[in-house]
Coordinates of C-alpha atoms in Angstrom, one line a residue:
Chain A
M1 CA 241.7 80.2 194.8
N2 CA 243.5 77.0 196.0
D3 CA 246.6 76.8 193.9
K4 CA 246.2 73.1 193.6
L5 CA 242.8 73.5 192.1
I6 CA 243.2 73.4 188.3
I7 CA 239.7 72.9 187.1
E8 CA 236.6 74.5 188.6
T9 CA 233.1 74.8 187.3
T10 CA 230.1 76.3 188.9
D11 CA 226.5 75.9 187.8
L12 CA 227.8 74.8 184.4
T13 CA 225.0 74.3 182.0
K14 CA 224.8 73.4 178.3
T15 CA 221.5 73.5 176.4
Y16 CA 221.2 72.5 172.8
R17 CA 218.4 73.6 170.5
H18 CA 217.1 70.9 168.1
Y19 CA 214.9 71.4 165.1
E20 CA 212.0 68.9 165.1
K21 CA 210.0 67.7 162.1
D22 CA 207.1 65.4 161.6
T23 CA 207.8 62.2 159.6
G24 CA 207.1 62.0 155.9
L25 CA 206.8 64.5 153.0
M26 CA 204.0 66.4 154.6
G27 CA 206.0 66.9 157.7
S28 CA 208.9 68.3 155.7
V29 CA 206.6 70.7 153.8
K30 CA 205.0 71.8 157.1
S31 CA 208.5 72.4 158.6
L32 CA 209.3 74.8 155.7
F33 CA 206.7 77.2 157.1
I34 CA 206.4 76.4 160.7
R35 CA 209.6 75.6 162.5
R36 CA 209.5 73.7 165.7
Y37 CA 212.4 73.6 168.1
S38 CA 213.0 71.7 171.3
S39 CA 215.7 72.2 173.9
K40 CA 217.8 69.5 175.4
T41 CA 219.9 70.2 178.5
A42 CA 223.1 68.2 178.0
L43 CA 224.6 69.4 181.3
S44 CA 222.8 71.1 184.1
N45 CA 224.1 73.2 187.0
F46 CA 227.3 71.1 187.1
D47 CA 229.7 71.9 189.9
F48 CA 233.1 70.2 189.5
A49 CA 236.5 70.8 191.0
V50 CA 239.8 69.0 190.2
Q51 CA 243.0 69.1 192.1
K52 CA 246.4 69.0 190.4
G53 CA 247.6 65.4 189.8
E54 CA 244.2 63.8 190.2
F55 CA 243.0 60.9 188.0
I56 CA 239.3 61.2 187.8
G57 CA 236.8 59.0 186.0
L58 CA 233.6 60.4 184.5
I59 CA 231.0 57.6 184.2
G60 CA 227.5 57.5 182.9
P61 CA 225.4 56.0 180.1
N62 CA 225.4 57.3 176.5
G63 CA 224.1 60.8 176.3
A64 CA 224.7 61.4 180.0
G65 CA 226.7 64.6 179.4
K66 CA 230.3 63.3 179.9
T67 CA 231.5 64.2 176.5
T68 CA 229.7 67.6 176.6
L69 CA 231.6 68.3 179.8
V70 CA 234.9 67.4 178.3
K71 CA 234.2 69.5 175.2
M72 CA 233.4 72.5 177.4
L73 CA 236.5 72.0 179.5
T74 CA 238.7 71.9 176.4
G75 CA 237.0 74.9 174.8
I76 CA 235.5 73.0 171.9
I77 CA 232.0 74.3 172.7
S78 CA 230.9 77.2 174.9
P79 CA 228.7 76.8 178.0
T80 CA 225.2 78.2 177.9
S81 CA 225.6 79.5 181.5
G82 CA 227.7 79.0 184.6
T83 CA 231.4 79.6 185.2
I84 CA 234.3 77.5 184.1
S85 CA 238.0 77.8 184.7
V86 CA 240.7 75.4 183.5
L87 CA 244.3 76.2 184.5
G88 CA 243.1 79.7 185.1
Y89 CA 241.7 80.1 181.6
Y90 CA 238.2 80.4 180.2
P91 CA 238.5 77.5 177.7
N92 CA 236.2 78.8 174.9
K93 CA 238.4 81.8 174.5
L94 CA 240.7 79.3 172.7
E95 CA 243.9 81.0 173.7
N96 CA 247.0 79.3 172.5
A97 CA 248.7 79.6 175.9
F98 CA 245.9 77.5 177.3
K99 CA 245.9 74.9 174.5
K100 CA 249.6 74.3 175.0
Q101 CA 248.9 73.1 178.6
Y102 CA 246.4 70.3 177.9
A103 CA 245.8 67.5 175.5
V104 CA 242.7 65.6 174.5
V105 CA 242.4 62.1 173.1
M106 CA 239.0 61.1 171.7
G107 CA 238.6 57.3 171.2
Q108 CA 236.5 57.8 168.1
K109 CA 238.3 60.7 166.5
S110 CA 241.8 60.3 165.4
Q111 CA 244.4 63.1 165.2
L112 CA 246.9 61.0 163.2
F113 CA 247.3 61.2 159.5
F114 CA 246.1 57.9 158.2
E115 CA 248.1 57.8 155.0
L116 CA 251.4 58.8 156.7
T117 CA 253.4 57.3 159.5
A118 CA 253.0 58.0 163.1
S119 CA 256.5 59.6 163.0
D120 CA 255.2 62.2 160.5
T121 CA 252.4 63.2 162.9
F122 CA 254.9 63.4 165.8
M123 CA 257.0 65.8 163.6
L124 CA 253.9 68.0 162.9
F125 CA 253.1 68.1 166.6
K126 CA 256.6 69.0 167.5
E127 CA 256.3 72.1 165.3
L128 CA 252.7 72.8 166.5
Y129 CA 253.6 72.9 170.2
G130 CA 257.1 74.3 169.6
I131 CA 258.7 71.4 171.5
P132 CA 262.5 71.7 171.8
D133 CA 264.4 69.0 170.1
E134 CA 265.8 67.5 173.3
T135 CA 262.4 67.3 175.1
H136 CA 260.8 65.8 172.0
K137 CA 263.4 63.1 171.7
K138 CA 263.4 62.4 175.4
N139 CA 259.6 62.1 175.6
L140 CA 259.3 60.2 172.4
D141 CA 261.9 57.6 173.4
Y142 CA 260.3 57.3 176.8
F143 CA 256.7 56.7 175.6
V144 CA 257.7 54.5 172.7
D145 CA 259.7 52.4 175.1
L146 CA 256.8 52.3 177.6
F147 CA 254.4 51.1 174.9
D148 CA 256.9 49.0 173.1
V149 CA 255.9 50.4 169.7
S150 CA 259.2 51.2 168.1
Q151 CA 258.6 48.8 165.3
F152 CA 255.4 50.7 164.2
L153 CA 256.7 54.2 164.1
N154 CA 257.5 54.2 160.4
V155 CA 254.5 52.2 159.3
Q156 CA 251.5 53.8 157.5
V157 CA 248.9 54.6 160.3
R158 CA 246.1 53.0 158.3
T159 CA 247.8 49.6 158.5
L160 CA 248.0 49.7 162.3
S161 CA 245.6 47.8 164.5
L162 CA 243.1 49.8 166.6
G163 CA 245.2 49.1 169.7
E164 CA 248.5 50.2 168.1
R165 CA 246.8 53.3 166.8
M166 CA 245.4 54.3 170.2
K167 CA 249.0 53.9 171.6
M168 CA 250.2 56.3 169.0
E169 CA 247.3 58.7 169.8
L170 CA 248.3 58.7 173.4
I171 CA 252.0 59.3 172.6
V172 CA 251.2 62.2 170.3
A173 CA 249.0 63.8 172.9
L174 CA 251.7 63.6 175.6
L175 CA 254.7 64.8 173.7
H176 CA 254.4 68.4 174.9
N177 CA 254.1 67.4 178.6
P178 CA 250.5 68.6 179.1
K179 CA 249.4 69.5 182.6
V180 CA 245.9 68.0 182.0
L181 CA 245.0 65.1 179.8
F182 CA 241.4 64.6 178.7
L183 CA 240.5 61.1 177.6
D184 CA 237.2 60.4 176.0
E185 CA 236.7 56.6 175.7
P186 CA 240.3 55.8 175.0
T187 CA 239.8 52.0 175.3
I188 CA 236.6 51.7 173.3
G189 CA 236.8 48.8 170.9
L190 CA 240.2 47.6 172.2
D191 CA 240.9 44.0 173.0
A192 CA 241.6 43.0 176.6
V193 CA 245.4 43.0 176.2
A194 CA 245.5 46.4 174.5
Q195 CA 243.1 47.8 177.2
K196 CA 245.5 46.6 179.9
Q197 CA 248.5 48.1 178.2
V198 CA 246.7 51.5 177.9
R199 CA 245.8 51.4 181.5
H200 CA 249.3 50.6 182.6
F201 CA 250.6 53.5 180.4
L202 CA 248.1 56.0 181.8
K203 CA 248.9 55.0 185.4
E204 CA 252.5 55.5 184.8
V205 CA 252.0 58.9 183.2
N206 CA 249.8 60.0 186.1
E207 CA 252.2 58.8 188.8
R208 CA 255.5 59.8 187.2
S209 CA 254.7 63.1 185.5
G210 CA 251.9 64.2 187.9
T211 CA 249.7 64.8 184.8
T212 CA 246.1 65.4 185.8
I213 CA 243.8 63.0 183.9
I214 CA 240.1 63.2 183.3
L215 CA 238.9 59.9 181.8
T216 CA 235.5 59.0 180.5
S217 CA 234.9 55.4 179.9
H218 CA 232.2 52.7 179.7
Y219 CA 234.5 50.1 181.0
M220 CA 234.3 49.5 184.7
E221 CA 237.8 48.1 184.7
D222 CA 239.2 51.4 183.4
I223 CA 237.6 53.4 186.2
K224 CA 238.2 50.8 189.0
S225 CA 241.9 50.3 188.2
L226 CA 242.8 53.9 187.4
C227 CA 240.6 56.4 189.1
K228 CA 240.7 57.0 192.8
R229 CA 237.8 59.4 192.4
C230 CA 234.9 59.2 190.1
V231 CA 232.0 61.3 189.1
V232 CA 228.7 59.7 187.9
V233 CA 226.7 61.7 185.4
N234 CA 223.2 61.0 184.2
N235 CA 220.9 63.2 182.2
G236 CA 223.3 66.1 182.6
E237 CA 223.3 65.9 186.4
K238 CA 225.9 64.8 188.8
L239 CA 224.7 61.8 190.8
Y240 CA 227.9 61.0 192.6
D241 CA 231.2 62.6 193.2
G242 CA 233.6 60.7 195.5
E243 CA 235.9 57.8 196.0
T244 CA 235.6 55.1 193.3
D245 CA 235.9 52.2 195.8
A246 CA 233.1 53.6 198.0
L247 CA 230.9 53.9 194.9
F248 CA 231.4 50.3 193.8
E249 CA 231.2 49.0 197.4
K250 CA 227.8 50.7 197.8
Y251 CA 226.2 50.3 194.4
Q252 CA 227.9 47.5 192.5
S253 CA 225.9 44.9 194.3
H254 CA 225.8 42.2 191.6
K255 CA 228.1 40.3 189.2
K256 CA 227.1 39.6 185.7
V257 CA 227.4 35.9 184.8
T258 CA 227.1 34.4 181.4
V259 CA 226.9 30.6 181.0
T260 CA 226.9 28.5 177.9
F261 CA 225.4 25.0 177.9
A262 CA 226.6 21.8 176.2
H263 CA 223.0 20.9 175.4
E264 CA 219.8 22.7 174.9
T265 CA 218.8 23.9 178.4
L266 CA 216.1 25.9 180.0
L267 CA 217.8 27.4 183.1
A268 CA 215.9 27.7 186.3
L269 CA 217.4 30.6 188.3
P270 CA 217.0 31.1 192.1
A271 CA 214.9 34.1 193.1
E272 CA 217.9 36.2 194.1
C273 CA 219.1 36.3 190.5
T274 CA 217.9 38.6 187.7
L275 CA 217.8 37.1 184.2
I276 CA 219.2 39.4 181.5
E277 CA 218.8 37.2 178.5
Q278 CA 218.4 33.5 177.7
S279 CA 218.5 31.3 174.6
A280 CA 218.7 27.5 174.2
Y281 CA 222.5 27.4 174.7
K282 CA 223.3 30.6 176.6
A283 CA 222.0 32.6 179.5
S284 CA 223.1 35.9 181.1
F285 CA 222.0 36.9 184.6
L286 CA 222.9 39.0 187.6
I287 CA 223.9 37.4 190.9
P288 CA 224.1 39.3 194.2
K289 CA 227.9 39.7 195.0
G290 CA 228.0 37.7 198.2
L291 CA 226.1 34.7 196.7
T292 CA 228.1 34.2 193.5
R293 CA 230.0 31.1 194.6
E294 CA 227.0 29.4 196.3
I295 CA 224.6 30.0 193.4
L296 CA 227.1 29.0 190.7
R297 CA 228.0 25.8 192.6
E298 CA 224.3 24.9 192.6
L299 CA 223.8 25.7 188.9
M300 CA 226.8 23.6 188.0
K301 CA 225.3 20.7 189.9
Q302 CA 222.0 21.0 188.1
N303 CA 223.1 21.8 184.6
E304 CA 225.9 20.7 182.2
L305 CA 227.7 24.0 181.7
D306 CA 230.1 24.4 178.8
D307 CA 231.6 27.7 179.9
I308 CA 231.2 30.5 182.6
T309 CA 232.1 34.2 182.3
I310 CA 231.9 36.4 185.3
E311 CA 232.0 40.2 184.7
E312 CA 231.6 43.4 186.6
E313 CA 228.1 44.9 186.3
E314 CA 227.7 47.4 183.5
I315 CA 228.0 51.1 184.2
G316 CA 224.5 51.7 183.0
R317 CA 222.9 49.5 185.7
I318 CA 225.0 51.1 188.5
V319 CA 224.0 54.5 187.3
E320 CA 220.4 53.4 187.2
R321 CA 220.6 52.1 190.8
I322 CA 222.2 55.3 192.1
Y323 CA 219.6 57.3 190.3
H324 CA 216.7 55.3 191.8
N325 CA 218.1 54.8 195.2
T326 CA 219.4 58.2 196.0
R327 CA 218.0 60.8 193.7
T328 CA 220.4 63.1 195.4
V329 CA 224.0 64.0 195.0
V330 CA 226.3 62.3 197.3
Q331 CA 229.4 64.3 198.2
Chain B
M17 CA 254.7 84.8 162.2
N18 CA 257.8 82.7 162.0
K19 CA 256.1 79.9 163.8
S20 CA 253.2 80.0 161.4
L21 CA 255.6 79.9 158.4
R22 CA 257.5 77.0 159.9
F23 CA 254.2 75.2 160.5
I24 CA 253.1 75.8 156.9
A25 CA 256.4 74.4 155.7
V26 CA 255.9 71.2 157.8
L27 CA 252.3 70.9 156.4
L28 CA 253.7 71.3 152.9
K29 CA 256.3 68.6 153.5
M30 CA 253.6 66.3 154.9
K31 CA 251.4 67.0 152.0
L32 CA 254.1 66.2 149.6
S33 CA 254.8 62.9 151.4
H34 CA 251.1 62.2 151.3
M35 CA 250.8 62.9 147.6
M36 CA 253.7 60.7 146.8
V37 CA 251.9 57.8 148.5
F38 CA 249.2 58.1 145.8
R39 CA 251.2 58.5 142.5
I40 CA 248.1 58.6 140.3
S41 CA 246.4 61.5 142.2
F42 CA 249.8 63.3 142.3
F43 CA 249.8 63.6 138.5
G44 CA 246.0 63.2 138.1
G45 CA 245.1 66.7 139.4
F46 CA 247.4 68.3 137.0
F47 CA 245.9 66.5 134.0
V48 CA 242.4 67.4 135.1
D49 CA 243.2 71.1 135.6
S50 CA 245.2 71.3 132.4
S51 CA 242.3 69.8 130.4
L52 CA 239.9 72.4 131.8
F53 CA 242.3 75.2 131.0
L54 CA 242.8 74.0 127.4
L55 CA 239.0 73.7 127.0
Q56 CA 238.6 77.2 128.0
L57 CA 241.2 78.4 125.6
L58 CA 239.6 76.5 122.8
M59 CA 236.2 78.1 123.6
F60 CA 237.8 81.6 123.4
N61 CA 239.5 80.7 120.1
A62 CA 236.1 79.6 118.7
I63 CA 234.4 82.9 119.8
Y64 CA 237.1 85.1 118.4
S65 CA 237.1 83.4 115.1
Q66 CA 233.6 84.9 114.8
V67 CA 233.9 88.3 116.4
D68 CA 236.6 91.0 116.8
S69 CA 235.8 92.2 120.4
I70 CA 233.6 91.4 123.4
G71 CA 232.4 94.6 125.2
E72 CA 235.1 96.7 123.6
W73 CA 237.8 94.2 124.7
S74 CA 240.0 93.0 121.9
K75 CA 241.3 89.5 121.5
G76 CA 244.6 90.5 123.2
Q77 CA 242.8 91.9 126.2
M78 CA 240.5 88.9 126.5
L79 CA 243.5 86.6 126.4
I80 CA 245.1 88.6 129.2
F81 CA 241.8 88.4 131.1
V82 CA 241.5 84.6 130.6
G83 CA 245.1 84.1 131.5
T84 CA 244.6 86.2 134.7
F85 CA 241.5 84.3 135.7
S86 CA 243.3 81.0 135.1
L87 CA 246.2 82.3 137.2
L88 CA 243.9 83.1 140.1
N89 CA 242.3 79.8 139.7
A90 CA 245.6 78.0 139.7
I91 CA 246.8 79.8 142.8
N92 CA 243.5 78.9 144.4
M93 CA 243.7 75.2 143.4
T94 CA 247.4 75.0 144.4
V95 CA 247.4 76.8 147.7
Y96 CA 244.1 76.8 149.6
F97 CA 241.1 75.4 147.7
F98 CA 241.3 71.8 148.9
G99 CA 241.9 72.9 152.5
V100 CA 239.1 75.5 152.6
N101 CA 236.8 73.2 150.7
G102 CA 237.1 70.5 153.4
I103 CA 235.8 72.9 156.2
P104 CA 232.1 72.1 155.9
S105 CA 232.6 68.3 156.2
K106 CA 234.9 68.8 159.2
I107 CA 232.3 71.0 160.9
K108 CA 229.4 68.5 160.2
S109 CA 231.3 65.4 161.3
G110 CA 232.8 67.0 164.4
D111 CA 236.4 66.4 163.1
F112 CA 236.8 70.1 163.6
D113 CA 237.1 69.5 167.3
H114 CA 240.8 68.6 167.0
Y115 CA 241.5 71.8 165.1
L116 CA 240.2 73.9 168.0
T117 CA 242.3 72.1 170.6
K118 CA 245.6 72.8 169.0
P119 CA 247.7 75.9 169.6
I120 CA 247.5 77.2 166.0
N121 CA 244.9 79.3 164.3
P122 CA 242.4 76.6 163.0
L123 CA 241.8 78.6 159.8
L124 CA 245.5 78.9 159.1
R125 CA 245.9 75.1 159.5
L126 CA 242.9 74.3 157.4
T127 CA 243.9 76.7 154.7
F128 CA 247.3 75.2 154.2
E129 CA 246.6 71.6 155.1
N130 CA 245.9 70.5 151.6
I131 CA 248.3 72.3 149.4
N132 CA 248.0 70.7 145.9
L133 CA 251.3 71.0 144.0
G134 CA 249.7 69.1 141.2
S135 CA 248.1 72.3 140.1
A136 CA 251.2 74.4 140.3
P137 CA 252.3 74.0 136.6
L138 CA 249.0 75.8 135.7
V139 CA 250.4 78.9 137.3
L140 CA 253.2 78.9 134.7
F141 CA 250.8 78.1 131.8
S142 CA 248.5 81.0 132.9
I143 CA 251.5 83.4 133.0
G144 CA 252.4 82.2 129.5
I145 CA 248.8 83.0 128.3
V146 CA 249.1 86.5 129.9
I147 CA 252.4 87.1 128.1
Y148 CA 250.9 85.8 124.8
G149 CA 247.9 88.1 125.3
M150 CA 250.3 91.1 125.7
S151 CA 252.0 90.2 122.5
V152 CA 248.7 89.9 120.6
Q153 CA 247.6 93.2 122.2
G154 CA 250.7 94.7 120.6
G155 CA 251.9 96.8 123.5
S156 CA 254.3 96.4 126.4
A157 CA 253.5 97.0 130.0
S158 CA 255.6 99.4 132.1
P159 CA 257.5 97.9 135.1
A160 CA 255.2 99.9 137.4
A161 CA 252.1 98.3 135.7
C162 CA 253.7 94.8 136.0
L163 CA 254.5 95.3 139.7
L164 CA 250.9 96.6 140.4
Y165 CA 249.6 93.6 138.4
V166 CA 251.5 91.2 140.6
I167 CA 250.3 93.0 143.8
F168 CA 246.7 92.8 142.6
I169 CA 246.9 89.2 141.6
L170 CA 247.8 88.5 145.2
L171 CA 245.0 90.8 146.5
M172 CA 242.5 89.1 144.2
A173 CA 243.7 85.7 145.3
L174 CA 243.0 86.9 148.8
L175 CA 239.5 88.1 147.7
Y176 CA 238.8 84.7 146.1
Y177 CA 239.9 83.1 149.4
D178 CA 237.6 85.4 151.4
M179 CA 234.6 84.5 149.3
E180 CA 235.4 80.8 149.7
V181 CA 235.8 81.1 153.5
L182 CA 232.6 83.1 153.8
I183 CA 230.6 80.4 152.2
R184 CA 232.3 77.6 154.0
T185 CA 231.7 79.2 157.3
L186 CA 228.0 78.9 156.9
P187 CA 227.9 75.2 158.1
F188 CA 228.5 76.6 161.6
F189 CA 224.9 77.8 161.4
V190 CA 223.1 75.7 158.8
I191 CA 223.0 72.1 158.0
S192 CA 223.6 72.1 154.2
T193 CA 225.4 74.6 152.0
D194 CA 225.6 72.5 148.9
S195 CA 223.2 74.8 146.9
I196 CA 225.2 77.9 147.9
E197 CA 228.4 76.2 146.8
Q198 CA 226.8 75.3 143.5
L199 CA 225.7 79.0 143.1
E200 CA 229.3 80.1 143.9
C201 CA 230.6 77.7 141.2
A202 CA 228.1 79.0 138.6
M203 CA 228.9 82.7 139.4
F204 CA 232.6 81.9 139.3
D205 CA 232.2 80.2 135.9
L206 CA 230.3 83.1 134.5
C207 CA 232.8 85.7 135.7
M208 CA 235.6 83.5 134.3
K209 CA 234.2 83.9 130.8
I210 CA 232.9 87.5 130.8
P211 CA 235.1 90.4 131.8
G212 CA 233.5 92.6 134.5
V213 CA 233.3 95.7 132.2
V214 CA 230.6 93.9 130.2
F215 CA 228.2 93.8 133.2
K216 CA 225.7 96.6 133.4
G217 CA 223.0 97.7 135.8
I218 CA 221.9 95.2 138.5
F219 CA 224.6 92.7 137.3
K220 CA 227.3 95.3 137.8
L221 CA 226.0 95.9 141.3
I222 CA 226.0 92.2 142.0
F223 CA 229.4 91.3 140.5
Y224 CA 231.2 94.5 141.5
F225 CA 229.8 95.2 145.0
I226 CA 227.8 92.3 146.5
L227 CA 229.6 89.2 145.2
P228 CA 232.7 90.7 143.6
Y229 CA 233.7 87.8 141.4
G230 CA 233.4 90.3 138.5
I231 CA 236.5 92.3 139.6
M232 CA 238.8 89.4 140.3
A233 CA 240.4 89.1 136.9
T234 CA 239.1 92.2 135.3
I235 CA 241.0 94.7 137.6
P236 CA 244.4 93.1 137.2
A237 CA 243.8 92.7 133.4
Q238 CA 242.9 96.4 133.3
I239 CA 246.0 97.3 135.3
I240 CA 248.5 95.5 133.0
T241 CA 246.8 97.0 129.9
E242 CA 246.9 100.4 131.7
S243 CA 243.2 100.9 131.0
I244 CA 242.0 101.6 134.6
S245 CA 241.7 104.8 136.6
P246 CA 243.4 105.3 140.0
V247 CA 239.8 105.3 141.5
G248 CA 239.2 101.9 140.1
I249 CA 242.4 100.6 141.7
I250 CA 241.6 102.1 145.0
Y251 CA 238.0 100.7 144.8
A252 CA 239.4 97.2 144.2
A253 CA 241.8 97.5 147.2
I254 CA 239.0 98.6 149.5
V255 CA 236.8 95.7 148.4
V256 CA 239.6 93.3 149.2
I257 CA 240.1 94.8 152.7
L258 CA 236.4 94.9 153.4
F259 CA 235.8 91.3 152.4
T260 CA 238.9 90.1 154.3
V261 CA 237.7 91.8 157.5
L262 CA 234.2 90.4 156.9
A263 CA 235.4 86.8 156.3
L264 CA 237.6 86.8 159.4
R265 CA 234.9 88.3 161.6
F266 CA 232.3 85.8 160.2
W267 CA 234.7 83.0 160.8
K268 CA 235.3 84.1 164.5
F269 CA 231.5 84.4 164.9
G270 CA 231.1 80.9 163.5
L271 CA 233.6 79.5 165.9
R272 CA 231.6 80.8 168.8
H273 CA 228.5 79.0 167.4
Y274 CA 230.3 75.7 166.9
K275 CA 228.2 72.9 168.4
S276 CA 230.4 69.9 167.5
A277 CA 228.8 66.6 166.7
S278 CA 227.9 63.8 169.1
S279 CA 230.5 61.1 169.4

């Protein structure tokens, strides 16, 4: 095995069995005697390899299988079939020697103690991972300085903003110098400033410490600015695995534009645009990338616009396009 | 081992800090537990004002039995009840994920995560009742009986823990265990009021072999009153070992079936 290869999965599959019931009381009574189950394949024959020091983005719509993959890589759940190796370990064996070498941050599940201060959680993690005093102090000082959060260390966690809390989550995850960091939607719900700070922090960690980072995110900006390589997942299958720039170059063909009007307006869009939604004072639509300036200039001439927002296309649309255009895995 | 003890010490420190944030709940738990304890004593006083013995057990023996059960309950409430009791909700919500990713036995962490020092004074009250029961009984226990009593209190606290873990491991496989927890509560209440020696036939089989709540306070009470045979002591020790092995194996089996929850 290549000694730079730290994560490798072959034909990794996870299938869940769900209990199904008809609606209403009769359905409940029937289900008491006749149980009906259905299977859902959350991840199917997934081949995946990660080299040491890589920063990889996992993208895909809700329910695509990204979180399932992260949960199998961290040992939280076991695969149904296939092989999996992370840092040379089988994750679901849950060996402490393995757990000491990675960290996981889940945007929607906190590992901080809400009623206590972040410093209290740092103390617990120091003991948990057996971090020597010197390393703990050095790392803590470095990360606290990088995030500029020294003023929040002794404040009750529940009183912190979502952004401040996520910074603390990242600090606590990195105190023991993990070789691999799994991040599941770390910027979800954060404002633009906090998102930017988190991105800067992660970039620094990846570049300075050589920490391998696997990131799942719905935000294009996270993936574009951080991950050189990305993997697109949909319905448990890998649709794309390659350079992020190449992916966006090829499949992100539109910009999402939202305009608001000063007066009630019925917007007439040119044929090249795709309308997403429209109301009397607001409209959202997609414009082909190369035509953005030209079309917007024309729209401004014809309508009294109050405001314009130009965004990257949503991940879901790109995934949809890849799925429909290729139907094959691009390597 | 040292690492685990140090970790438990940090958990205890954190729990103390946490409890002091909420002053009312810090003292509240103690008042609730003390009230339940006093109610039970009042009930036994009422019963023994009408009868001289229950199933050949005198008032003194019954006081020792009640004190012993209260002692076990106090140890349970102080050390592990609130931690173990939180397991089902963590499994159902997916919060259990974080416990699996940390380099410490998740059961150890869950067990000692919610130590409740508010119930600790009840340990002393319960010991007081046992001593009072001994004086009512009119005899004194030998040092060997006292030592064996302490050992069996710890073993029975472990058995109590095993029973709690077994039930709270079920959510790895089924959606709701509320009814089973209610049944556990009812059986525990029953065995807290009636010494195991009173059970006969099928009830003896249930409370001595299948769900051994019946031996938890009865055996230590019999030990300190020196009214148990060596076979009875060996039997109780074997039950504890079997249930401990069963609880740990079932827990490990449950871990392998953990499905997490969608985020």
